[in-house]
Coordinates of C-alpha atoms in Angstrom, one line a residue:
M4 CA 36.2 -127.2 152.0
A5 CA 35.7 -130.5 153.9
T6 CA 38.5 -133.1 153.6
M7 CA 37.3 -136.4 152.3
Q8 CA 38.4 -139.2 154.5
K9 CA 39.9 -142.3 152.8
H10 CA 38.4 -145.5 154.1
D11 CA 39.9 -149.0 153.9
T12 CA 36.6 -151.0 153.6
A13 CA 38.3 -154.4 153.5
K14 CA 40.1 -153.7 156.8
E15 CA 37.0 -152.2 158.5
F16 CA 35.0 -155.2 157.3
A17 CA 37.6 -157.6 158.7
E18 CA 37.6 -155.8 162.0
A19 CA 33.8 -156.0 162.3
I20 CA 33.9 -159.7 161.4
K21 CA 36.6 -160.3 164.0
I22 CA 34.3 -158.8 166.7
C23 CA 31.5 -161.1 165.6
R24 CA 33.7 -164.2 165.2
D25 CA 35.2 -163.7 168.7
L26 CA 31.8 -163.8 170.3
F27 CA 30.8 -166.7 168.1
E28 CA 33.9 -168.6 169.2
K29 CA 33.2 -167.9 172.9
K30 CA 29.6 -169.1 172.5
L31 CA 30.9 -172.3 170.8
T32 CA 33.0 -172.9 174.0
D33 CA 29.9 -172.3 176.2
Y34 CA 27.2 -174.1 174.1
G35 CA 29.0 -176.1 171.5
T36 CA 27.0 -176.3 168.2
S37 CA 23.7 -176.8 169.9
W38 CA 22.3 -174.5 167.1
R39 CA 22.6 -177.5 164.7
V40 CA 19.1 -178.6 165.7
M41 CA 17.6 -175.3 164.3
R42 CA 15.9 -175.1 161.0
P43 CA 16.7 -172.1 158.8
R44 CA 13.2 -170.7 159.3
S45 CA 13.8 -170.7 163.0
L46 CA 17.0 -168.8 162.4
T47 CA 15.1 -166.3 160.3
D48 CA 12.9 -165.7 163.3
Q49 CA 15.9 -165.2 165.5
I50 CA 17.3 -162.6 163.2
F51 CA 13.8 -161.0 163.1
I52 CA 13.8 -160.7 166.9
K53 CA 17.2 -159.0 166.8
A54 CA 16.2 -156.6 164.0
R55 CA 12.9 -155.7 165.7
R56 CA 14.7 -154.9 168.9
I57 CA 17.2 -152.7 167.1
R58 CA 14.3 -150.8 165.5
T59 CA 12.5 -150.5 168.8
L60 CA 15.7 -149.1 170.4
E61 CA 16.2 -146.7 167.4
D62 CA 12.6 -145.5 167.7
S63 CA 12.9 -145.0 171.5
G64 CA 16.1 -143.1 171.4
G65 CA 18.2 -146.1 172.4
T66 CA 16.6 -146.8 175.7
G67 CA 15.4 -150.2 176.6
R68 CA 14.8 -152.3 179.8
V69 CA 17.6 -154.8 178.9
D70 CA 21.0 -153.2 179.3
E71 CA 22.3 -154.0 175.9
G72 CA 22.6 -151.6 173.0
I73 CA 22.1 -151.8 169.3
E74 CA 25.6 -153.1 168.5
P75 CA 25.2 -156.5 170.2
E76 CA 22.0 -157.0 168.2
F77 CA 23.8 -156.4 164.9
I78 CA 26.5 -158.8 166.0
G79 CA 23.7 -161.3 166.7
I80 CA 22.4 -160.8 163.2
V81 CA 25.8 -161.5 161.7
N82 CA 26.2 -164.7 163.7
Y83 CA 22.7 -166.0 163.3
G84 CA 23.0 -165.2 159.5
A85 CA 26.2 -167.3 159.3
I86 CA 24.5 -170.1 161.3
A87 CA 21.4 -169.9 158.9
L88 CA 23.7 -170.3 155.9
I89 CA 25.4 -173.3 157.5
Q90 CA 22.1 -174.8 158.2
C91 CA 20.9 -174.2 154.6
R92 CA 23.9 -176.2 153.4
L93 CA 23.8 -179.0 156.0
G94 CA 20.2 -179.1 157.1
A95 CA 19.2 -179.4 160.8
G96 CA 21.0 -182.2 162.5
E97 CA 23.2 -183.4 165.3
P98 CA 25.8 -181.1 166.8
I99 CA 29.2 -181.1 165.1
S100 CA 32.6 -180.3 166.6
P101 CA 33.2 -176.7 167.6
E102 CA 36.2 -176.7 165.3
E103 CA 34.0 -177.7 162.4
G104 CA 31.4 -175.1 163.4
L105 CA 34.1 -172.4 163.4
R106 CA 35.5 -173.6 160.0
L107 CA 32.0 -173.4 158.5
Y108 CA 31.4 -170.0 160.0
D109 CA 34.6 -168.7 158.5
H110 CA 33.6 -170.1 155.1
E111 CA 30.2 -168.3 155.2
L112 CA 31.8 -165.0 156.3
E113 CA 34.4 -165.3 153.5
E114 CA 31.5 -165.8 151.0
A115 CA 29.7 -162.7 152.5
T116 CA 32.9 -160.7 152.3
A117 CA 33.4 -161.6 148.6
L118 CA 29.8 -160.5 147.9
M119 CA 30.3 -157.3 149.7
A120 CA 33.5 -156.5 147.8
D121 CA 31.7 -157.1 144.5
K122 CA 28.7 -155.0 145.4
N123 CA 30.7 -152.3 147.1
H124 CA 32.7 -151.9 143.9
D125 CA 29.6 -151.6 141.8
Y126 CA 27.8 -149.3 144.2
D127 CA 30.8 -147.1 145.0
E128 CA 30.5 -147.4 148.8
A129 CA 27.0 -145.7 148.8
W130 CA 26.4 -147.5 152.2
R131 CA 28.8 -145.0 153.8
E132 CA 26.2 -142.2 153.3
M133 CA 23.3 -144.3 154.7
R134 CA 21.8 -144.0 158.1
V135 CA 22.2 -147.0 160.5
S136 CA 18.4 -147.0 160.8
S137 CA 18.2 -147.6 157.0
F138 CA 20.3 -150.8 157.5
T139 CA 17.8 -151.9 160.1
D140 CA 14.9 -151.4 157.7
I141 CA 16.7 -153.2 154.8
I142 CA 17.5 -156.1 157.1
L143 CA 13.8 -156.3 158.2
Q144 CA 12.8 -156.2 154.5
K145 CA 15.2 -159.0 153.8
I146 CA 13.7 -161.0 156.6
Y147 CA 10.2 -160.6 155.3
R148 CA 11.4 -161.6 151.8
T149 CA 13.1 -164.7 153.3
R150 CA 9.9 -165.6 155.2
E151 CA 7.9 -165.4 152.0
I152 CA 10.4 -167.6 150.1
E153 CA 10.4 -170.1 153.1
D154 CA 6.6 -170.2 152.9
H155 CA 6.9 -171.1 149.2
Q156 CA 9.3 -173.9 150.1
G157 CA 12.3 -172.0 148.6
K158 CA 10.8 -171.6 145.2
T159 CA 11.2 -168.2 143.5
I160 CA 10.2 -167.0 140.0
A161 CA 12.4 -163.9 139.6
S162 CA 14.1 -163.4 143.0
E163 CA 17.4 -164.3 144.6
G164 CA 17.1 -167.3 147.0
I165 CA 17.2 -167.5 150.7
E166 CA 21.0 -167.7 151.0
A167 CA 21.4 -164.4 149.1
N168 CA 19.1 -162.7 151.5
Y169 CA 21.0 -164.1 154.5
R170 CA 24.3 -162.8 153.0
D171 CA 22.8 -159.4 152.5
M172 CA 21.5 -159.4 156.1
I173 CA 25.0 -160.2 157.3
N174 CA 26.6 -157.5 155.1
Y175 CA 24.1 -154.8 156.1
A176 CA 24.7 -155.7 159.8
L177 CA 28.5 -155.4 159.3
F178 CA 28.0 -152.0 157.6
A179 CA 26.0 -150.9 160.6
L180 CA 28.7 -152.0 163.0
I181 CA 31.3 -150.1 161.0
R182 CA 29.1 -147.0 160.9
L183 CA 28.3 -147.2 164.6
N184 CA 32.0 -147.3 165.4
E185 CA 32.7 -144.3 163.2
K186 CA 30.6 -142.1 165.6

């Protein structure tokens, strides 16, 4: 009989976030908050590019011309998702201090983590039995949903808004990072 491994999801989530945050912080040092000029819809497209590359790599057995794997792309989805949420709150504008950018990033990841904890409780960690490629497909679906909502100027009739979709993209990318590190 197989022994069921006990997981500490909160700890694993925090470790995956730390990887993403470390890269975000380094890029703040290199570029500042130059991303402040970007509109949320442009960030949706950036996330789309990352997700499409992941899918291409998954479909080709992980081989690509650029020597970066799937993991950096999921990190990019997390970071662009946080930036998109910041931009939804602030609107596109002038750069802010790197310290303020990092504070806002931390706030958005805390919000995403709280959402994950609530949903994870209700869904009984079903994500642990999912394939990484399913996370990619769900993220792509969330991107297409977000684009539709953006094309309708943010108005929805029965759906969650843009921010909810960005938080879901972040969480699915973090789940993927955890699952990739299990292997």
